[in-house]
Coordinates of N, CA and C in Angstrom, one line a residue:
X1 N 0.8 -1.2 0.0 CA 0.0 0.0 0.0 C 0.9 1.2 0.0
X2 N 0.5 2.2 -0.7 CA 1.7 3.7 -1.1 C 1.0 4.4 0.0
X3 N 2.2 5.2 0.2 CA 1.5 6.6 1.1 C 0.2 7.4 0.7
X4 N -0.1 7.2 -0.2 CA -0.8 7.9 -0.6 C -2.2 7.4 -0.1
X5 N -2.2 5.5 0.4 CA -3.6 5.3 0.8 C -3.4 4.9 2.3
X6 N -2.6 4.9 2.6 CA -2.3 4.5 4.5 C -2.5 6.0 5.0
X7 N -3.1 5.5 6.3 CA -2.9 6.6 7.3 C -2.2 7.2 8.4
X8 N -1.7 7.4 8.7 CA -0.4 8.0 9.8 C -0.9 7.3 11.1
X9 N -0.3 6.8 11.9 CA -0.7 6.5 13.3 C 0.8 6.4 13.9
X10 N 0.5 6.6 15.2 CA 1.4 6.6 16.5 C 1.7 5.6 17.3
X11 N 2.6 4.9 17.8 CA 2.5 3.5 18.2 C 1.9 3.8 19.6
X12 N 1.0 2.9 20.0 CA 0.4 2.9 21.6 C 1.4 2.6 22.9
X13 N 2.2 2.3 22.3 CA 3.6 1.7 23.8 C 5.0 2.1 23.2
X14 N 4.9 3.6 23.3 CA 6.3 4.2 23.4 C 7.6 3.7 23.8
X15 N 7.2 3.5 25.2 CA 8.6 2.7 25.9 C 8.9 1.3 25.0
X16 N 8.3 0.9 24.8 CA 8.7 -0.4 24.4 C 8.5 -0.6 22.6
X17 N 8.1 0.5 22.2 CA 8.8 0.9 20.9 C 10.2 1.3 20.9
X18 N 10.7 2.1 21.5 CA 12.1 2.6 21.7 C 13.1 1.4 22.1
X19 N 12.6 0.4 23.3 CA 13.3 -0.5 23.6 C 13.4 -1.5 22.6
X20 N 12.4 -1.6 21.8 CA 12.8 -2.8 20.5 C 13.1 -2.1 19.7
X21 N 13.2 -0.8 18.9 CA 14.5 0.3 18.1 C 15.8 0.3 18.5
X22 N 15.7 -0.3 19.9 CA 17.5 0.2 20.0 C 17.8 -1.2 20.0
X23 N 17.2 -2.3 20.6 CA 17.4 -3.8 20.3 C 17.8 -4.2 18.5
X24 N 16.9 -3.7 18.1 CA 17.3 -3.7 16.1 C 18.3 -2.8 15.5
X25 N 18.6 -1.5 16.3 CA 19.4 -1.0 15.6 C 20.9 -1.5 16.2
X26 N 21.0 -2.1 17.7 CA 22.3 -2.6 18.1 C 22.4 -4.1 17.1
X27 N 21.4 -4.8 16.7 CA 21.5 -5.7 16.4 C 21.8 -5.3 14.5
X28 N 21.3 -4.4 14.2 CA 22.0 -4.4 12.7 C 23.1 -3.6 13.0
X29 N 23.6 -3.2 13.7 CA 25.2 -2.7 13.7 C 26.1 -3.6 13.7
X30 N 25.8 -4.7 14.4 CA 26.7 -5.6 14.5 C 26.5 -6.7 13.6
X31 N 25.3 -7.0 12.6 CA 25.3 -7.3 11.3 C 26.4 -6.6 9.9
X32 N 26.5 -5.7 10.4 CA 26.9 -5.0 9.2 C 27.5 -3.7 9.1
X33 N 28.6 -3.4 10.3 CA 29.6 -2.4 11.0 C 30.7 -2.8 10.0
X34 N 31.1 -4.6 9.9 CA 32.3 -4.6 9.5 C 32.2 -5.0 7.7
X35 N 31.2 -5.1 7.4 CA 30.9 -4.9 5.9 C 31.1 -3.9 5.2
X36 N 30.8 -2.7 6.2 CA 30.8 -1.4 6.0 C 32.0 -0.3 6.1
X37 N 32.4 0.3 5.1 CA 34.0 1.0 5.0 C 33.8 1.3 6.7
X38 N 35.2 1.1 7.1 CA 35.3 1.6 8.4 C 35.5 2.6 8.8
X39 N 35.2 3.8 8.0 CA 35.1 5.4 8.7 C 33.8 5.6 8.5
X40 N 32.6 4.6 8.4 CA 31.2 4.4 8.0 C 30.5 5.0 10.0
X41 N 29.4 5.9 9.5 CA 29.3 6.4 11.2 C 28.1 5.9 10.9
X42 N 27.9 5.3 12.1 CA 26.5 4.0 11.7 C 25.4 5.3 13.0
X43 N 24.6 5.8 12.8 CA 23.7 6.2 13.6 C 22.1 5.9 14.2
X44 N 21.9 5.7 15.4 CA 20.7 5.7 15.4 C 20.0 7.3 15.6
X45 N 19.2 7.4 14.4 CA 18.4 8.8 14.5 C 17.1 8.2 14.3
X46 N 16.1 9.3 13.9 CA 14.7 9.7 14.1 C 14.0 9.3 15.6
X47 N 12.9 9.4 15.6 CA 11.6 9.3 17.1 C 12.5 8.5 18.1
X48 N 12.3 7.1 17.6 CA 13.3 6.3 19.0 C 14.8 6.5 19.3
X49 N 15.2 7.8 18.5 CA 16.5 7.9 19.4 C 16.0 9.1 20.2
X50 N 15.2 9.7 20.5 CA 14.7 10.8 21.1 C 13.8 10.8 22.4
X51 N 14.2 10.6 23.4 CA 13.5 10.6 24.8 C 12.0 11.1 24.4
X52 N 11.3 10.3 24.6 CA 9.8 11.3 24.8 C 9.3 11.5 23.1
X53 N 9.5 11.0 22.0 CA 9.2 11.9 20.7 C 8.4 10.6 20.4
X54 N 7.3 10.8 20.5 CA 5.9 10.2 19.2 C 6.3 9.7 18.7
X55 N 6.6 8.3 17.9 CA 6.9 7.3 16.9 C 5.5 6.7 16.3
X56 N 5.8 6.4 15.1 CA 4.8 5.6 14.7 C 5.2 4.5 14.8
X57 N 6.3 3.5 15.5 CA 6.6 2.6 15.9 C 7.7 2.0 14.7
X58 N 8.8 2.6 14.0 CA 10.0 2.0 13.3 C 11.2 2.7 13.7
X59 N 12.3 2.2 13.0 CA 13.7 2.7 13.3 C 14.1 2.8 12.3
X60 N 14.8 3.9 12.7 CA 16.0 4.9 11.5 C 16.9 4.5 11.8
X61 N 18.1 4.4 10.7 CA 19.3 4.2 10.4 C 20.4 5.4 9.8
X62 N 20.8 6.3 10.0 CA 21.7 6.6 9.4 C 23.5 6.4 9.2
X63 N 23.5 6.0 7.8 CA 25.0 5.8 7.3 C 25.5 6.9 6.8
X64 N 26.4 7.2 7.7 CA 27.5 8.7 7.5 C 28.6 8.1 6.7
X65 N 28.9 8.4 5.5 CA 30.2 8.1 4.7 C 30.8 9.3 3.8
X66 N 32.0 9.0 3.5 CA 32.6 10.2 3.1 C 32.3 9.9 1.3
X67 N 32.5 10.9 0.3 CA 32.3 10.6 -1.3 C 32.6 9.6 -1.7
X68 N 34.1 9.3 -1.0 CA 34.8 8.2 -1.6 C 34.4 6.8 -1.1
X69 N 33.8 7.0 0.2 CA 33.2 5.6 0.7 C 32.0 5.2 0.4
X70 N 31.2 5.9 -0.3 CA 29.7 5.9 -0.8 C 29.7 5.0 -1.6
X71 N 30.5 4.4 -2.8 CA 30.1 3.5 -3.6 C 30.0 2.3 -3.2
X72 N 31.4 1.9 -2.3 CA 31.4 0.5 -1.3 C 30.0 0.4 -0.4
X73 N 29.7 1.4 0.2 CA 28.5 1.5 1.3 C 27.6 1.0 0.3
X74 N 26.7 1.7 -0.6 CA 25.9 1.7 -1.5 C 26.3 0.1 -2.0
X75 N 27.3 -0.1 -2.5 CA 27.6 -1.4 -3.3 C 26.8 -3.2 -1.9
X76 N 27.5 -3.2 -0.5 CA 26.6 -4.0 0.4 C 25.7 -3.8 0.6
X77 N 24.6 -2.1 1.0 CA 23.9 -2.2 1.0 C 22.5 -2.4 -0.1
X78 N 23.2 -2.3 -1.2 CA 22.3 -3.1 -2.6 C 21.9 -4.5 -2.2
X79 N 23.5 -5.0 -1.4 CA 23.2 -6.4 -1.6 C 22.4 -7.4 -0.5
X80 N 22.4 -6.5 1.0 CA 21.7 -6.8 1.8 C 20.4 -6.3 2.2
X81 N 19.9 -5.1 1.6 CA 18.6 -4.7 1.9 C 17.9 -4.5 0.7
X82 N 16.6 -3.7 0.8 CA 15.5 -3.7 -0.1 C 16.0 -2.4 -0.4
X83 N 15.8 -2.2 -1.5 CA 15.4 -0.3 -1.8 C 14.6 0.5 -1.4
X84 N 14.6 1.5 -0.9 CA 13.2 2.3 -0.1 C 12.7 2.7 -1.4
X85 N 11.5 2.7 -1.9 CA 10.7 2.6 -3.5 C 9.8 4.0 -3.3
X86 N 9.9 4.5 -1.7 CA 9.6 6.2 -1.5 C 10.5 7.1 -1.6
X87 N 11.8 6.5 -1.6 CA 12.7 7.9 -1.9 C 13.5 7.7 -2.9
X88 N 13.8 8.7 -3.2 CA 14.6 9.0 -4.8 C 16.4 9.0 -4.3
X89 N 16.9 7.9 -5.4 CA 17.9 7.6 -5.2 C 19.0 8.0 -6.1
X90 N 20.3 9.2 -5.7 CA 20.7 10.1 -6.5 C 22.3 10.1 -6.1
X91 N 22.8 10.7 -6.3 CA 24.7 10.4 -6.0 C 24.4 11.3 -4.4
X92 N 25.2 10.1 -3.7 CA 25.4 10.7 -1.9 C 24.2 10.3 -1.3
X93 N 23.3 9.7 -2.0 CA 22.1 9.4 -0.8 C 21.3 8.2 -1.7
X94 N 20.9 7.6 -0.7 CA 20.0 6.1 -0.9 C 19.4 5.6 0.5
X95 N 18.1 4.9 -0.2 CA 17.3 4.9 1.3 C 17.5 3.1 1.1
X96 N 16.8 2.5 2.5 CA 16.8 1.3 2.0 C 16.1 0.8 2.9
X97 N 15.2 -0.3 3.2 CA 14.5 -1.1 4.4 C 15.4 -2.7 4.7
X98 N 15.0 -3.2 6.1 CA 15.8 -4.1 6.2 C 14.6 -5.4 6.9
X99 N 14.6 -5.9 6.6 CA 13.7 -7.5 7.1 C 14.3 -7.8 7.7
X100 N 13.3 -8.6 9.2 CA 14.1 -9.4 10.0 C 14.1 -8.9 11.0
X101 N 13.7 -8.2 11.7 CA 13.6 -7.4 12.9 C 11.9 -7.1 13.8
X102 N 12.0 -7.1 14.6 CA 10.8 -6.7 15.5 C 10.0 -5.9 14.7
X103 N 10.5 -4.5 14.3 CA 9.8 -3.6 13.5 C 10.3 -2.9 12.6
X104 N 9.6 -2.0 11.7 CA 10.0 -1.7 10.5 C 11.7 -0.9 10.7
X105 N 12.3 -1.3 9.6 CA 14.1 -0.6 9.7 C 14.3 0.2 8.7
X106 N 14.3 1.2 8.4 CA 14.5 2.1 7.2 C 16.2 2.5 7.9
X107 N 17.0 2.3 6.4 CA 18.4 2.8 6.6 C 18.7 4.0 5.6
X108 N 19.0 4.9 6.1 CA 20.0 6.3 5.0 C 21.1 5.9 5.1
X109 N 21.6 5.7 3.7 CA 22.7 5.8 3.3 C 23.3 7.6 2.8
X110 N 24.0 8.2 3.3 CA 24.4 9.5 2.9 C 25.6 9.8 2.9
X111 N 26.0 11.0 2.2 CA 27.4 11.1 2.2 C 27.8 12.2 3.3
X112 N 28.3 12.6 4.3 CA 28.7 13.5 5.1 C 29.0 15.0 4.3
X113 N 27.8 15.9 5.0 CA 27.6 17.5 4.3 C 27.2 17.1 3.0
X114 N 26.4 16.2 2.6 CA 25.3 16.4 1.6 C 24.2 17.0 2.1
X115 N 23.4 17.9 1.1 CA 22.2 18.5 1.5 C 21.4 17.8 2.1
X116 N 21.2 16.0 1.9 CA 20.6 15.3 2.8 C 21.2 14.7 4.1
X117 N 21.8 15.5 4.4 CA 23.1 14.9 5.6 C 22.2 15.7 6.9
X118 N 20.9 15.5 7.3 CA 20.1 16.1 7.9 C 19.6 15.1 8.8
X119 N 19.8 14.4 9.1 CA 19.1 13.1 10.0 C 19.6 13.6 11.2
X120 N 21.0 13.2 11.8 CA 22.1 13.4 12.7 C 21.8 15.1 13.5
X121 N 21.6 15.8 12.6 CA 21.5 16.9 13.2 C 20.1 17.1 13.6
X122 N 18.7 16.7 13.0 CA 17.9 16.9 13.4 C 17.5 16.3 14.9
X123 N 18.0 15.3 14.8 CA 18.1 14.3 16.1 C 18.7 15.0 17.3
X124 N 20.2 15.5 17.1 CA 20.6 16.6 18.0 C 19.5 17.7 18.6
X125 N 18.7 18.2 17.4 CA 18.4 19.6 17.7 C 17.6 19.2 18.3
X126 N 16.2 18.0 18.7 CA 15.2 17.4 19.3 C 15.8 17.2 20.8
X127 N 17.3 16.6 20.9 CA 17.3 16.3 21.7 C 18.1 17.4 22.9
X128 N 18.3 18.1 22.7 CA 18.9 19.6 23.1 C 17.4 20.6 23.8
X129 N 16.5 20.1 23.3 CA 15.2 20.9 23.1 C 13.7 20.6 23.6
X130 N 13.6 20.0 24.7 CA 12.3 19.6 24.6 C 10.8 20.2 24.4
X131 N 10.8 21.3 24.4 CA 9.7 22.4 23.8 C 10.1 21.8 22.4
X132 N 11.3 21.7 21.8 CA 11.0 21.2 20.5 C 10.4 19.7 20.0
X133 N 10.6 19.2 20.9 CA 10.4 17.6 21.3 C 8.4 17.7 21.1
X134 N 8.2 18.7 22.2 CA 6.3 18.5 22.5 C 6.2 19.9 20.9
X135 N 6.4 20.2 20.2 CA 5.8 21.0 19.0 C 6.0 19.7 18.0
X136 N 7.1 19.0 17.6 CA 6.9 18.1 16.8 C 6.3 16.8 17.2
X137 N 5.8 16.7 18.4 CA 4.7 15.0 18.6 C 3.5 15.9 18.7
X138 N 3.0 17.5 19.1 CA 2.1 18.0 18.6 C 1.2 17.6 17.1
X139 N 2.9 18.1 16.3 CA 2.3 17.9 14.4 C 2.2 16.7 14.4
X140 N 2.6 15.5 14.9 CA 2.0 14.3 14.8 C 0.7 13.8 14.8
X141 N 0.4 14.2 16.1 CA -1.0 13.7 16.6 C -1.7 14.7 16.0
X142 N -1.5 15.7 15.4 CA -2.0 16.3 14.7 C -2.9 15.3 13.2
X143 N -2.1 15.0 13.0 CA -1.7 13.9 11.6 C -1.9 12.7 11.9
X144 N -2.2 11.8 13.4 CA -2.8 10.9 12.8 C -3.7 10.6 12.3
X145 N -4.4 9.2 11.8 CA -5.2 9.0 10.8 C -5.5 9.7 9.7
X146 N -4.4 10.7 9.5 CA -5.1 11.4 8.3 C -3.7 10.5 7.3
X147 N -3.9 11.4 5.7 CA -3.1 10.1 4.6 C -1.7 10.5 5.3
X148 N -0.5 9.4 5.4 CA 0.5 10.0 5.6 C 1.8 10.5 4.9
X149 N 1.3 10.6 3.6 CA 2.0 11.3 2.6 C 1.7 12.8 3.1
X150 N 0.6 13.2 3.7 CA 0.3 14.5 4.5 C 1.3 14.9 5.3
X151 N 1.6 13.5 5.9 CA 2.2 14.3 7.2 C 3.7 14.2 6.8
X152 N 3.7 13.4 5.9 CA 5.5 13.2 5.6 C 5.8 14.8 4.9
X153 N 4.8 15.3 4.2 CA 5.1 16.9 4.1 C 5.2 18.0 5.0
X154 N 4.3 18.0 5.8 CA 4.4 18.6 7.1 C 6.0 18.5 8.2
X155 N 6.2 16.9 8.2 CA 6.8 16.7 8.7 C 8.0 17.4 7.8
X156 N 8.8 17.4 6.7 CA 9.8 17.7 6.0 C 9.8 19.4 6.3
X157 N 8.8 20.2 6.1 CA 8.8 21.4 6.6 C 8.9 21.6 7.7
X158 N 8.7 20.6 9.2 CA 9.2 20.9 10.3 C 10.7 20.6 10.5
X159 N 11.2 19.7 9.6 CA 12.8 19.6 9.6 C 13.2 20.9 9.2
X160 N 12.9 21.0 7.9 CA 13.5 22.9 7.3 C 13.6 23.5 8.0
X161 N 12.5 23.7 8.6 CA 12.2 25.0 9.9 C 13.4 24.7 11.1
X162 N 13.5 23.9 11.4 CA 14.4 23.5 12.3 C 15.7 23.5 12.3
X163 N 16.0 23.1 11.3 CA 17.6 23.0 10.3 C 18.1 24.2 9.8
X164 N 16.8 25.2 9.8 CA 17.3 26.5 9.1 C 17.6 26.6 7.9
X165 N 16.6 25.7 7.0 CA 16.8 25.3 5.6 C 16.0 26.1 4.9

């Protein structure tokens, strides 16, 4: 089903959303740290790395690599995950999902100071901020049940806004 026909919802058990996010993201690091060029900065970002932040109940991945380590990264992660088939895939950035886990795993692959090199810092700026923490689970529950291609735009303009983009 595309975004375009699902609805946004919020997971009902926070705590224990976060605690099976960090259970899958410790457990794909250690899947696939050493497959990965070794100046590769493996991160956990979005909702479950953030005390207190609304999730719709999956985990983010960010892969920090430099220009020259992008092709190797990109080249394993072709060969172990799915392609994210919502995001557009361009030189320095690739999305990708991973099976096999508690709950859903979306990985960014990015190159360090690409325009999409925005994950890492957005995660910082949430977690620095908790007035900014309760405005963005605000725009959530704002947005659930409505389409979530809605709120993935909303949501992208509360990164901007935040990022200073």
């Amino acid at each position: 089903m595309s975004d375009d026909e699902t609805l946004f919802q919020l997971s009902p058990d926070l705590e224990e959303c976060c605690h099976q996010a960090q259970i899958a993201f410790e457990k794909w690091r250690r899947q696939h740290a050493r497959a990965l060029p070794d100046a590769a900065l493996i991160e956990h970002v979005g909702a479950t790395s953030v005390p207190g932040c609304e999730t719709k109940g999956d985990l983010d991945i960010a892969v920090r690599v430099s220009k020259q380590d992008f092709p190797a990264a990109l080249k394993h992660l072709d060969k172990t995950h799915q392609a994210n088939d919502r995001s557009t895939r361009r030189e320095g950035f690739a999305a990708f999902s991973a099976q096999g886990y508690a709950l859903d795993v979306g990985v960014q692959l990015v190159v360090v100071g690409d325009a999409l090199d925005q994950f890492s810092a957005f995660r910082d700026a949430l977690n620095a901020d908790k007035v900014l923490v309760a405005r963005y689970n605000a725009l959530k529950r704002a947005y659930r049940g409505r389409k979530t291609v809605s709120y993935r735009e909303a949501k992208a303009e509360f990164i901007k806004t935040v990022l200073g983009r």
